[in-house]
CSV table of N, CA and C in Angstrom, one decimal:
chain,number,residue,atom,x,y,z
V,1,MET,N,-77.2,12.7,37.2
V,1,MET,CA,-77.8,11.3,37.2
V,1,MET,C,-76.7,10.3,37.9
V,2,SER,N,-77.3,9.5,38.6
V,2,SER,CA,-76.3,8.6,39.4
V,2,SER,C,-75.7,7.3,38.4
V,3,VAL,N,-74.7,7.1,38.7
V,3,VAL,CA,-74.0,6.1,38.0
V,3,VAL,C,-74.2,4.8,38.7
V,4,ASP,N,-74.2,3.4,38.2
V,4,ASP,CA,-74.1,2.5,38.8
V,4,ASP,C,-73.1,2.2,39.7
V,5,VAL,N,-73.0,1.3,40.6
V,5,VAL,CA,-71.9,1.4,41.8
V,5,VAL,C,-70.7,1.1,41.1
V,6,VAL,N,-69.6,1.4,41.3
V,6,VAL,CA,-68.2,1.0,40.7
V,6,VAL,C,-67.3,0.5,41.9
V,7,VAL,N,-67.6,0.0,43.0
V,7,VAL,CA,-67.1,-0.2,44.1
V,7,VAL,C,-67.6,-1.9,44.2
V,8,SER,N,-66.6,-2.7,44.0
V,8,SER,CA,-66.9,-4.1,44.3
V,8,SER,C,-67.0,-4.5,45.7
V,9,GLU,N,-67.5,-5.8,45.9
V,9,GLU,CA,-67.3,-6.3,47.2
V,9,GLU,C,-66.0,-6.6,47.9
V,10,ALA,N,-65.2,-7.0,47.0
V,10,ALA,CA,-63.7,-7.1,47.2
V,10,ALA,C,-63.1,-6.0,47.7
V,11,GLU,N,-63.6,-4.8,46.9
V,11,GLU,CA,-62.8,-3.5,47.2
V,11,GLU,C,-63.2,-3.0,48.3
V,12,LEU,N,-64.7,-3.0,48.6
V,12,LEU,CA,-65.2,-2.8,50.0
V,12,LEU,C,-64.5,-3.4,51.2
V,13,ALA,N,-64.2,-4.8,50.9
V,13,ALA,CA,-63.5,-5.4,51.8
V,13,ALA,C,-62.5,-5.1,52.1
V,14,GLU,N,-61.7,-4.7,51.0
V,14,GLU,CA,-60.1,-4.3,51.2
V,14,GLU,C,-60.0,-2.9,52.2
V,15,MET,N,-60.7,-2.1,51.7
V,15,MET,CA,-61.1,-0.8,52.6
V,15,MET,C,-61.5,-1.2,54.0
V,16,VAL,N,-62.3,-1.7,54.2
V,16,VAL,CA,-62.6,-2.5,55.7
V,16,VAL,C,-61.5,-2.9,56.4
V,17,GLU,N,-61.0,-3.8,55.7
V,17,GLU,CA,-59.6,-4.2,56.4
V,17,GLU,C,-58.7,-3.5,56.8
V,18,GLN,N,-58.4,-2.3,55.9
V,18,GLN,CA,-57.2,-1.5,56.3
V,18,GLN,C,-57.7,-0.7,57.4
V,19,VAL,N,-59.2,-0.1,57.4
V,19,VAL,CA,-59.6,0.6,58.6
V,19,VAL,C,-59.4,-0.4,59.7
V,20,TRP,N,-59.8,-1.6,59.9
V,20,TRP,CA,-59.6,-2.5,60.9
V,20,TRP,C,-58.3,-2.6,61.2
V,21,MET,N,-57.4,-2.7,60.6
V,21,MET,CA,-56.0,-2.9,61.0
V,21,MET,C,-55.4,-1.7,61.6
V,22,SER,N,-55.8,-0.5,61.1
V,22,SER,CA,-55.6,0.8,61.4
V,22,SER,C,-55.7,1.3,62.7
V,23,TYR,N,-57.2,1.0,63.0
V,23,TYR,CA,-58.0,1.7,64.3
V,23,TYR,C,-58.4,0.6,65.0
V,24,LEU,N,-58.8,-0.5,64.9
V,24,LEU,CA,-59.4,-1.5,65.6
V,24,LEU,C,-58.8,-2.6,66.0
V,25,ASP,N,-57.9,-3.1,65.4
V,25,ASP,CA,-56.9,-4.1,65.5
V,25,ASP,C,-55.6,-4.1,65.1
V,26,PRO,N,-54.7,-3.2,65.5
V,26,PRO,CA,-53.5,-3.0,64.8
V,26,PRO,C,-52.5,-4.2,65.1
V,27,GLU,N,-52.6,-4.8,66.1
V,27,GLU,CA,-51.7,-6.0,66.4
V,27,GLU,C,-52.2,-7.1,65.7
V,28,GLY,N,-53.2,-7.3,64.9
V,28,GLY,CA,-54.0,-8.5,64.1
V,28,GLY,C,-54.3,-9.7,64.9
V,29,VAL,N,-54.7,-9.4,66.2
V,29,VAL,CA,-55.1,-10.6,67.1
V,29,VAL,C,-56.7,-10.8,67.0
V,30,ASP,N,-57.5,-9.7,66.7
V,30,ASP,CA,-58.8,-9.9,66.7
V,30,ASP,C,-59.5,-9.2,65.5
V,31,PRO,N,-59.4,-9.8,64.4
V,31,PRO,CA,-59.9,-9.6,63.0
V,31,PRO,C,-61.4,-9.8,62.9
V,32,LEU,N,-62.0,-9.0,61.7
V,32,LEU,CA,-63.2,-9.1,61.5
V,32,LEU,C,-63.1,-10.3,60.6
V,33,ILE,N,-64.1,-11.2,61.1
V,33,ILE,CA,-64.3,-12.6,60.4
V,33,ILE,C,-65.4,-12.6,59.5
V,34,ALA,N,-65.4,-12.6,58.2
V,34,ALA,CA,-66.4,-12.5,57.3
V,34,ALA,C,-67.3,-13.7,57.5
V,35,THR,N,-68.7,-13.5,57.5
V,35,THR,CA,-69.7,-14.6,57.5
V,35,THR,C,-70.6,-14.7,56.5
V,36,GLY,N,-71.0,-13.6,55.5
V,36,GLY,CA,-71.6,-13.4,54.5
V,36,GLY,C,-73.2,-13.5,54.9
V,37,ASP,N,-73.5,-13.2,56.3
V,37,ASP,CA,-74.8,-13.3,56.6
V,37,ASP,C,-75.4,-11.7,56.8
V,38,SER,N,-75.8,-11.5,55.7
V,38,SER,CA,-76.6,-10.3,55.6
V,38,SER,C,-77.8,-10.0,56.3
V,39,THR,N,-78.3,-10.9,57.1
V,39,THR,CA,-79.6,-11.0,58.2
V,39,THR,C,-79.2,-10.8,59.6
V,40,GLN,N,-78.1,-10.8,59.9
V,40,GLN,CA,-77.7,-10.3,61.4
V,40,GLN,C,-78.1,-9.2,61.8
V,41,LEU,N,-78.9,-9.0,63.0
V,41,LEU,CA,-79.3,-8.0,63.4
V,41,LEU,C,-78.2,-7.2,64.2
V,42,CYS,N,-78.4,-5.6,64.2
V,42,CYS,CA,-77.7,-4.8,64.9
V,42,CYS,C,-78.5,-3.7,65.4
V,43,GLU,N,-77.9,-3.3,66.6
V,43,GLU,CA,-78.5,-2.0,67.3
V,43,GLU,C,-77.9,-0.6,66.9
V,44,VAL,N,-76.7,-0.5,66.4
V,44,VAL,CA,-76.3,0.7,66.3
V,44,VAL,C,-75.7,0.8,64.7
V,45,HIS,N,-76.3,1.9,64.2
V,45,HIS,CA,-76.0,2.2,62.7
V,45,HIS,C,-75.5,3.6,62.6
V,46,SER,N,-74.5,3.5,61.8
V,46,SER,CA,-73.7,5.0,61.6
V,46,SER,C,-73.7,4.9,59.9
V,47,SER,N,-73.9,6.1,59.3
V,47,SER,CA,-73.9,6.4,57.8
V,47,SER,C,-73.5,7.5,57.2
V,48,VAL,N,-73.1,7.5,56.3
V,48,VAL,CA,-72.7,8.8,55.4
V,48,VAL,C,-73.5,8.5,54.1
V,49,SER,N,-74.0,9.7,53.7
V,49,SER,CA,-74.8,9.8,52.4
V,49,SER,C,-73.8,10.4,51.3
V,50,ILE,N,-73.9,9.6,49.9
V,50,ILE,CA,-73.0,10.2,49.0
V,50,ILE,C,-73.9,10.7,47.7
V,51,THR,N,-73.6,11.9,47.4
V,51,THR,CA,-74.4,12.4,46.3
V,51,THR,C,-73.6,12.8,45.1
V,52,GLY,N,-74.2,13.1,43.9
V,52,GLY,CA,-73.3,13.8,42.9
V,52,GLY,C,-73.2,12.7,41.9
V,53,SER,N,-72.1,12.1,41.4
V,53,SER,CA,-71.9,11.2,40.4
V,53,SER,C,-72.3,9.8,40.8
V,54,TRP,N,-72.5,9.8,42.0
V,54,TRP,CA,-73.2,8.4,42.8
V,54,TRP,C,-74.0,8.7,43.8
V,55,SER,N,-75.4,8.2,43.9
V,55,SER,CA,-76.1,8.7,45.2
V,55,SER,C,-76.5,7.3,45.8
V,56,GLY,N,-76.2,7.7,47.2
V,56,GLY,CA,-76.6,6.4,48.0
V,56,GLY,C,-75.9,6.7,49.4
V,57,HIS,N,-75.8,5.5,50.1
V,57,HIS,CA,-75.4,5.6,51.3
V,57,HIS,C,-74.2,4.5,51.7
V,58,VAL,N,-73.5,4.8,52.7
V,58,VAL,CA,-72.5,3.7,53.0
V,58,VAL,C,-72.8,3.5,54.7
V,59,VAL,N,-73.1,2.2,55.0
V,59,VAL,CA,-73.8,2.0,56.5
V,59,VAL,C,-72.8,1.0,57.3
V,60,TYR,N,-72.5,1.5,58.3
V,60,TYR,CA,-71.6,0.8,59.4
V,60,TYR,C,-72.5,0.4,60.3
V,61,ALA,N,-72.9,-0.9,60.7
V,61,ALA,CA,-73.9,-1.4,61.6
V,61,ALA,C,-73.3,-2.5,62.6
V,62,THR,N,-73.6,-2.6,63.8
V,62,THR,CA,-73.0,-3.6,64.4
V,62,THR,C,-73.9,-3.6,65.9
V,63,SER,N,-73.5,-4.4,66.7
V,63,SER,CA,-74.2,-4.5,67.9
V,63,SER,C,-73.8,-3.6,69.0
V,64,THR,N,-74.2,-3.3,69.9
V,64,THR,CA,-74.1,-2.2,70.9
V,64,THR,C,-72.5,-2.6,71.7
V,65,THR,N,-72.7,-4.0,71.9
V,65,THR,CA,-71.1,-4.6,72.6
V,65,THR,C,-70.0,-4.3,71.7
V,66,ALA,N,-70.3,-4.5,70.3
V,66,ALA,CA,-69.0,-4.6,69.3
V,66,ALA,C,-68.9,-3.0,69.3
V,67,ALA,N,-69.8,-2.0,69.0
V,67,ALA,CA,-69.9,-0.6,68.9
V,67,ALA,C,-68.6,-0.3,70.1
V,68,ARG,N,-69.1,-0.5,71.2
V,68,ARG,CA,-68.3,-0.2,72.4
V,68,ARG,C,-67.0,-0.5,72.7
V,69,ARG,N,-66.7,-1.8,72.0
V,69,ARG,CA,-65.2,-2.4,71.9
V,69,ARG,C,-64.6,-1.5,70.9
V,70,ALA,N,-65.1,-1.2,69.7
V,70,ALA,CA,-64.7,-0.4,69.0
V,70,ALA,C,-64.1,1.1,69.2
V,71,ALA,N,-65.3,1.4,69.9
V,71,ALA,CA,-64.9,3.1,70.4
V,71,ALA,C,-63.8,2.8,71.4
V,72,ALA,N,-63.8,1.7,72.2
V,72,ALA,CA,-62.6,1.7,73.1
V,72,ALA,C,-61.3,1.3,72.4
V,73,ALA,N,-61.2,0.6,71.3
V,73,ALA,CA,-60.2,0.5,70.6
V,73,ALA,C,-59.4,1.6,69.9
V,74,PHE,N,-60.4,2.5,69.6
V,74,PHE,CA,-60.3,3.6,68.6
V,74,PHE,C,-59.7,4.7,69.5
V,75,LEU,N,-60.2,4.8,70.7
V,75,LEU,CA,-59.8,5.9,71.7
V,75,LEU,C,-59.0,5.4,72.7
V,76,ALA,N,-58.3,4.2,72.7
V,76,ALA,CA,-57.3,3.6,73.6
V,76,ALA,C,-57.8,3.7,75.3
V,77,MET,N,-59.1,3.1,75.2
V,77,MET,CA,-59.8,3.0,76.7
V,77,MET,C,-60.4,1.7,76.7
V,78,GLU,N,-60.8,1.5,78.1
V,78,GLU,CA,-61.6,0.2,78.5
V,78,GLU,C,-62.9,0.4,77.9
V,79,PRO,N,-63.5,-0.8,77.4
V,79,PRO,CA,-65.0,-0.7,76.9
V,79,PRO,C,-65.8,-0.1,78.2
V,80,ASP,N,-65.6,-0.4,79.5
V,80,ASP,CA,-66.4,0.3,80.4
V,80,ASP,C,-66.2,1.4,80.7
V,81,GLU,N,-65.2,2.2,80.1
V,81,GLU,CA,-65.0,3.7,80.0
V,81,GLU,C,-65.7,4.5,79.1
V,82,VAL,N,-66.1,3.8,78.1
V,82,VAL,CA,-66.8,4.6,76.9
V,82,VAL,C,-68.1,5.1,76.9
V,83,SER,N,-68.2,6.3,76.8
V,83,SER,CA,-69.5,6.9,77.0
V,83,SER,C,-70.3,6.8,75.7
V,84,GLU,N,-71.7,7.1,75.8
V,84,GLU,CA,-72.4,7.1,74.8
V,84,GLU,C,-72.0,8.3,73.6
V,85,GLU,N,-71.5,9.1,74.0
V,85,GLU,CA,-70.9,10.3,73.2
V,85,GLU,C,-69.7,9.9,72.5
V,86,ASP,N,-68.9,8.9,73.2
V,86,ASP,CA,-67.8,8.3,72.6
V,86,ASP,C,-68.1,7.4,71.7
V,87,LEU,N,-69.2,6.4,71.9
V,87,LEU,CA,-69.4,5.7,71.0
V,87,LEU,C,-70.0,6.1,69.8
V,88,THR,N,-71.0,7.2,69.9
V,88,THR,CA,-71.5,7.9,68.6
V,88,THR,C,-70.3,8.6,67.7
V,89,ASP,N,-69.5,9.2,68.3
V,89,ASP,CA,-68.3,10.0,67.7
V,89,ASP,C,-67.6,9.0,67.0
V,90,VAL,N,-67.3,7.8,67.6
V,90,VAL,CA,-66.4,6.8,67.0
V,90,VAL,C,-67.1,6.1,65.9
V,91,LEU,N,-68.3,5.7,66.0
V,91,LEU,CA,-69.0,5.0,64.9
V,91,LEU,C,-69.2,6.0,63.9
V,92,GLY,N,-69.5,7.1,64.0
V,92,GLY,CA,-69.9,8.0,62.8
V,92,GLY,C,-68.5,8.4,62.3
V,93,GLU,N,-67.2,8.2,63.0
V,93,GLU,CA,-65.7,8.6,62.2
V,93,GLU,C,-65.7,7.1,61.4
V,94,LEU,N,-66.1,6.0,61.9
V,94,LEU,CA,-65.8,4.8,61.1
V,94,LEU,C,-66.8,4.6,59.6
V,95,ALA,N,-67.9,5.3,59.9
V,95,ALA,CA,-68.6,5.2,58.6
V,95,ALA,C,-67.8,6.3,57.7
V,96,ASN,N,-67.5,7.5,58.3
V,96,ASN,CA,-66.9,8.6,57.4
V,96,ASN,C,-65.6,8.1,57.0
V,97,ILE,N,-64.6,7.3,57.4
V,97,ILE,CA,-63.4,7.1,56.9
V,97,ILE,C,-64.0,5.9,55.8
V,98,VAL,N,-64.9,5.0,55.9
V,98,VAL,CA,-64.9,4.1,54.9
V,98,VAL,C,-65.5,5.0,53.9
V,99,GLY,N,-66.7,5.9,54.1
V,99,GLY,CA,-67.3,6.4,53.1
V,99,GLY,C,-66.4,7.5,52.3
V,100,GLY,N,-65.2,7.9,53.0
V,100,GLY,CA,-64.5,8.8,52.1
V,100,GLY,C,-63.6,7.9,51.3
V,101,ASN,N,-63.3,6.5,51.6
V,101,ASN,CA,-62.6,5.6,50.8
V,101,ASN,C,-63.4,5.4,49.7
V,102,VAL,N,-64.9,5.2,49.9
V,102,VAL,CA,-65.6,4.8,48.6
V,102,VAL,C,-65.7,6.0,47.6
V,103,LYS,N,-65.9,7.3,48.3
V,103,LYS,CA,-66.0,8.4,47.5
V,103,LYS,C,-64.7,8.4,46.6
V,104,ALA,N,-63.6,8.2,47.0
V,104,ALA,CA,-62.5,8.3,46.3
V,104,ALA,C,-62.4,7.5,45.2
V,105,MET,N,-63.3,6.4,44.9
V,105,MET,CA,-63.3,5.5,43.9
V,105,MET,C,-64.4,6.1,43.0
V,106,LEU,N,-65.2,7.1,43.3
V,106,LEU,CA,-66.2,7.2,42.4
V,106,LEU,C,-65.7,8.3,41.2
V,107,PRO,N,-66.5,8.4,40.4
V,107,PRO,CA,-66.3,9.5,39.5
V,107,PRO,C,-66.0,10.9,39.9
V,108,PRO,N,-65.7,11.9,39.5
V,108,PRO,CA,-65.6,13.2,39.9
V,108,PRO,C,-67.1,13.7,40.3
V,109,GLY,N,-67.1,14.4,41.2
V,109,GLY,CA,-68.5,15.1,41.3
V,109,GLY,C,-69.1,14.4,42.7
V,110,ALA,N,-68.7,13.6,43.4
V,110,ALA,CA,-69.2,12.8,44.5
V,110,ALA,C,-68.9,13.8,45.8
V,111,LEU,N,-70.1,13.9,46.7
V,111,LEU,CA,-69.9,14.7,47.8
V,111,LEU,C,-70.2,13.7,49.0
V,112,LEU,N,-69.6,14.0,50.1
V,112,LEU,CA,-69.9,13.0,51.3
V,112,LEU,C,-70.5,14.1,52.4
V,113,SER,N,-71.4,13.4,52.7
V,113,SER,CA,-72.5,14.0,54.0
V,113,SER,C,-71.7,13.8,55.4
V,114,LEU,N,-72.0,14.7,56.6
V,114,LEU,CA,-71.5,14.4,57.7
V,114,LEU,C,-72.3,13.0,58.1
V,115,PRO,N,-71.7,12.3,59.1
V,115,PRO,CA,-72.1,11.1,59.6
V,115,PRO,C,-73.3,11.2,60.3
V,116,GLN,N,-73.9,10.2,60.2
V,116,GLN,CA,-75.4,10.3,61.3
V,116,GLN,C,-75.3,8.9,62.0
V,117,VAL,N,-75.5,8.9,63.3
V,117,VAL,CA,-75.5,7.7,64.0
V,117,VAL,C,-76.8,7.4,64.8
V,118,VAL,N,-77.5,6.2,64.6
V,118,VAL,CA,-78.7,5.8,65.3
V,118,VAL,C,-78.4,4.6,66.2
V,119,LEU,N,-78.7,4.8,67.4
V,119,LEU,CA,-78.7,3.9,68.7
V,119,LEU,C,-80.2,3.2,68.9
V,120,ALA,N,-80.5,2.2,67.9
V,120,ALA,CA,-81.8,1.8,68.0
V,120,ALA,C,-81.9,0.3,67.0
V,121,PRO,N,-82.7,-0.5,67.5
V,121,PRO,CA,-83.1,-1.7,66.4
V,121,PRO,C,-82.8,-1.6,65.0
V,122,GLU,N,-82.6,-2.6,64.4
V,122,GLU,CA,-82.2,-2.6,62.9
V,122,GLU,C,-83.7,-2.2,62.4
V,123,ALA,N,-84.8,-2.4,62.9
V,123,ALA,CA,-85.9,-2.1,62.3
V,123,ALA,C,-86.3,-0.5,62.1
V,124,THR,N,-85.8,0.1,62.9
V,124,THR,CA,-85.9,1.6,62.7
V,124,THR,C,-85.1,2.3,61.7
V,125,THR,N,-84.0,1.7,61.3
V,125,THR,CA,-83.1,2.3,60.1
V,125,THR,C,-83.3,1.6,58.8
V,126,LYS,N,-83.8,2.6,58.1
V,126,LYS,CA,-84.5,2.0,56.7
V,126,LYS,C,-84.0,3.0,55.6
V,127,TYR,N,-83.8,2.5,54.6
V,127,TYR,CA,-83.5,3.6,53.3
V,127,TYR,C,-84.3,3.0,52.2
V,128,PRO,N,-85.7,3.4,52.2
V,128,PRO,CA,-86.8,3.1,51.4
V,128,PRO,C,-86.6,3.4,50.2
V,129,ALA,N,-85.7,4.6,49.7
V,129,ALA,CA,-85.5,4.8,48.2
V,129,ALA,C,-84.1,4.4,47.8
V,130,ALA,N,-83.7,3.4,48.3
V,130,ALA,CA,-82.3,3.0,48.0
V,130,ALA,C,-82.4,1.3,48.3
V,131,GLU,N,-81.5,0.6,47.4
V,131,GLU,CA,-81.3,-0.8,47.7
V,131,GLU,C,-80.1,-1.1,47.6
V,132,ARG,N,-79.8,-2.3,48.5
V,132,ARG,CA,-78.3,-2.6,49.1
V,132,ARG,C,-77.8,-3.1,47.7
V,133,VAL,N,-76.5,-2.7,47.4
V,133,VAL,CA,-75.6,-3.0,46.2
V,133,VAL,C,-74.5,-4.0,46.5
V,134,THR,N,-73.9,-3.7,47.7
V,134,THR,CA,-72.9,-4.6,48.0
V,134,THR,C,-72.5,-4.7,49.8
V,135,GLY,N,-72.1,-5.4,50.2
V,135,GLY,CA,-71.7,-5.3,51.7
V,135,GLY,C,-70.7,-6.6,52.1
V,136,LEU,N,-70.1,-6.2,53.2
V,136,LEU,CA,-69.5,-7.1,54.1
V,136,LEU,C,-70.1,-7.3,55.3
V,137,TYR,N,-70.1,-8.6,55.7
V,137,TYR,CA,-70.9,-9.0,56.9
V,137,TYR,C,-70.1,-9.9,57.3
V,138,GLY,N,-70.1,-9.7,58.7
V,138,GLY,CA,-69.2,-10.7,59.8
V,138,GLY,C,-69.1,-10.6,61.0
V,139,VAL,N,-68.5,-11.1,61.8
V,139,VAL,CA,-68.3,-11.0,63.4
V,139,VAL,C,-67.2,-10.4,63.8
V,140,TRP,N,-67.2,-9.8,64.9
V,140,TRP,CA,-66.0,-9.5,65.6
V,140,TRP,C,-66.1,-9.9,67.1
V,141,GLY,N,-65.2,-10.7,67.6
V,141,GLY,CA,-65.4,-11.1,68.9
V,141,GLY,C,-66.9,-11.8,69.3
V,142,GLY,N,-67.2,-12.3,68.3
V,142,GLY,CA,-68.6,-13.1,68.4
V,142,GLY,C,-69.9,-12.2,68.1
V,143,GLU,N,-69.4,-10.8,67.8
V,143,GLU,CA,-70.7,-9.9,67.7
V,143,GLU,C,-70.7,-9.4,66.2
V,144,PRO,N,-72.0,-9.2,65.7
V,144,PRO,CA,-72.2,-9.0,64.2
V,144,PRO,C,-71.7,-7.4,64.0
V,145,VAL,N,-71.0,-7.4,62.7
V,145,VAL,CA,-70.8,-6.3,62.2
V,145,VAL,C,-70.7,-6.3,60.7
V,146,SER,N,-71.5,-5.1,60.0
V,146,SER,CA,-71.6,-5.4,58.6
V,146,SER,C,-71.4,-3.7,58.1
V,147,ILE,N,-70.7,-3.8,56.8
V,147,ILE,CA,-70.6,-2.4,56.2
V,147,ILE,C,-71.1,-2.7,55.0
V,148,SER,N,-72.2,-1.8,54.6
V,148,SER,CA,-72.9,-2.1,53.3
V,148,SER,C,-73.0,-0.7,52.3
V,149,MET,N,-73.5,-0.8,51.2
V,149,MET,CA,-73.5,0.3,50.4
V,149,MET,C,-74.9,0.2,49.5
V,150,TRP,N,-75.5,1.2,49.8
V,150,TRP,CA,-77.1,1.1,49.4
V,150,TRP,C,-77.0,2.3,48.4
V,151,GLN,N,-77.5,2.0,47.1
V,151,GLN,CA,-77.6,2.8,46.0
V,151,GLN,C,-79.2,3.4,45.7
V,152,SER,N,-79.3,4.7,45.7
V,152,SER,CA,-80.6,5.3,45.5
V,152,SER,C,-81.2,4.9,44.3
V,153,ARG,N,-82.6,4.6,44.2
V,153,ARG,CA,-83.2,4.3,43.1
V,153,ARG,C,-84.0,5.5,42.6
V,154,ALA,N,-83.6,5.8,41.3
V,154,ALA,CA,-84.2,6.8,40.6
V,154,ALA,C,-86.0,6.6,40.5
V,155,ASP,N,-86.0,5.2,40.1
V,155,ASP,CA,-87.4,4.9,39.8
V,155,ASP,C,-88.2,5.2,41.0
V,156,VAL,N,-87.9,5.0,42.3
V,156,VAL,CA,-88.7,5.2,43.5
V,156,VAL,C,-89.0,6.7,43.2
V,157,LYS,N,-88.1,7.7,43.1
V,157,LYS,CA,-88.6,9.1,43.0
V,157,LYS,C,-89.7,9.3,41.9
V,158,LYS,N,-89.6,8.6,40.7
V,158,LYS,CA,-90.4,8.9,39.6
V,158,LYS,C,-91.7,8.5,40.0
V,159,GLU,N,-91.9,7.2,40.8
V,159,GLU,CA,-93.2,6.7,41.2
V,159,GLU,C,-93.8,7.6,42.2
V,160,GLY,N,-93.0,8.2,43.2
V,160,GLY,CA,-93.5,9.0,44.4
V,160,GLY,C,-94.1,10.5,43.7
V,161,GLY,N,-94.0,10.5,42.4
V,161,GLY,CA,-94.2,11.9,41.8
V,161,GLY,C,-93.5,13.0,41.9
V,162,GLU,N,-92.0,12.8,42.5
V,162,GLU,CA,-91.4,13.9,42.7
V,162,GLU,C,-90.6,14.4,41.3
């Protein structure tokens, strides 16, 4: 049985800041600026699922432009050198890093999936059996970026007859 989320918005923000400083903005000149806008639209979504002591998803979502910039920073390349494969690899790795940090804060027994990356509009990425429990929403270089946690809803499984 899944426990309630034990990672606060402040803890998630601290994890993301550490990732940002380590991989995307080591000089501290272009930080992620929190806006709190959970309605911003993103075209690139990477996620990892967590099962066991807590069940849900950690989702990293951004615009294609910000995803390309992140891949370039992560791989020490120019944005125009980034291939689609580079973009998906890096975005999956960013979701994996944040998801691993979240998993470390959960009770023992949590397992982390391999990352999934979707290059499509926001409307195509849904978690119908989960609800958003926390998130960090902001802009990076004027482009939307969000990192959110979605907890599986046991009541949805019961209603579906499973």
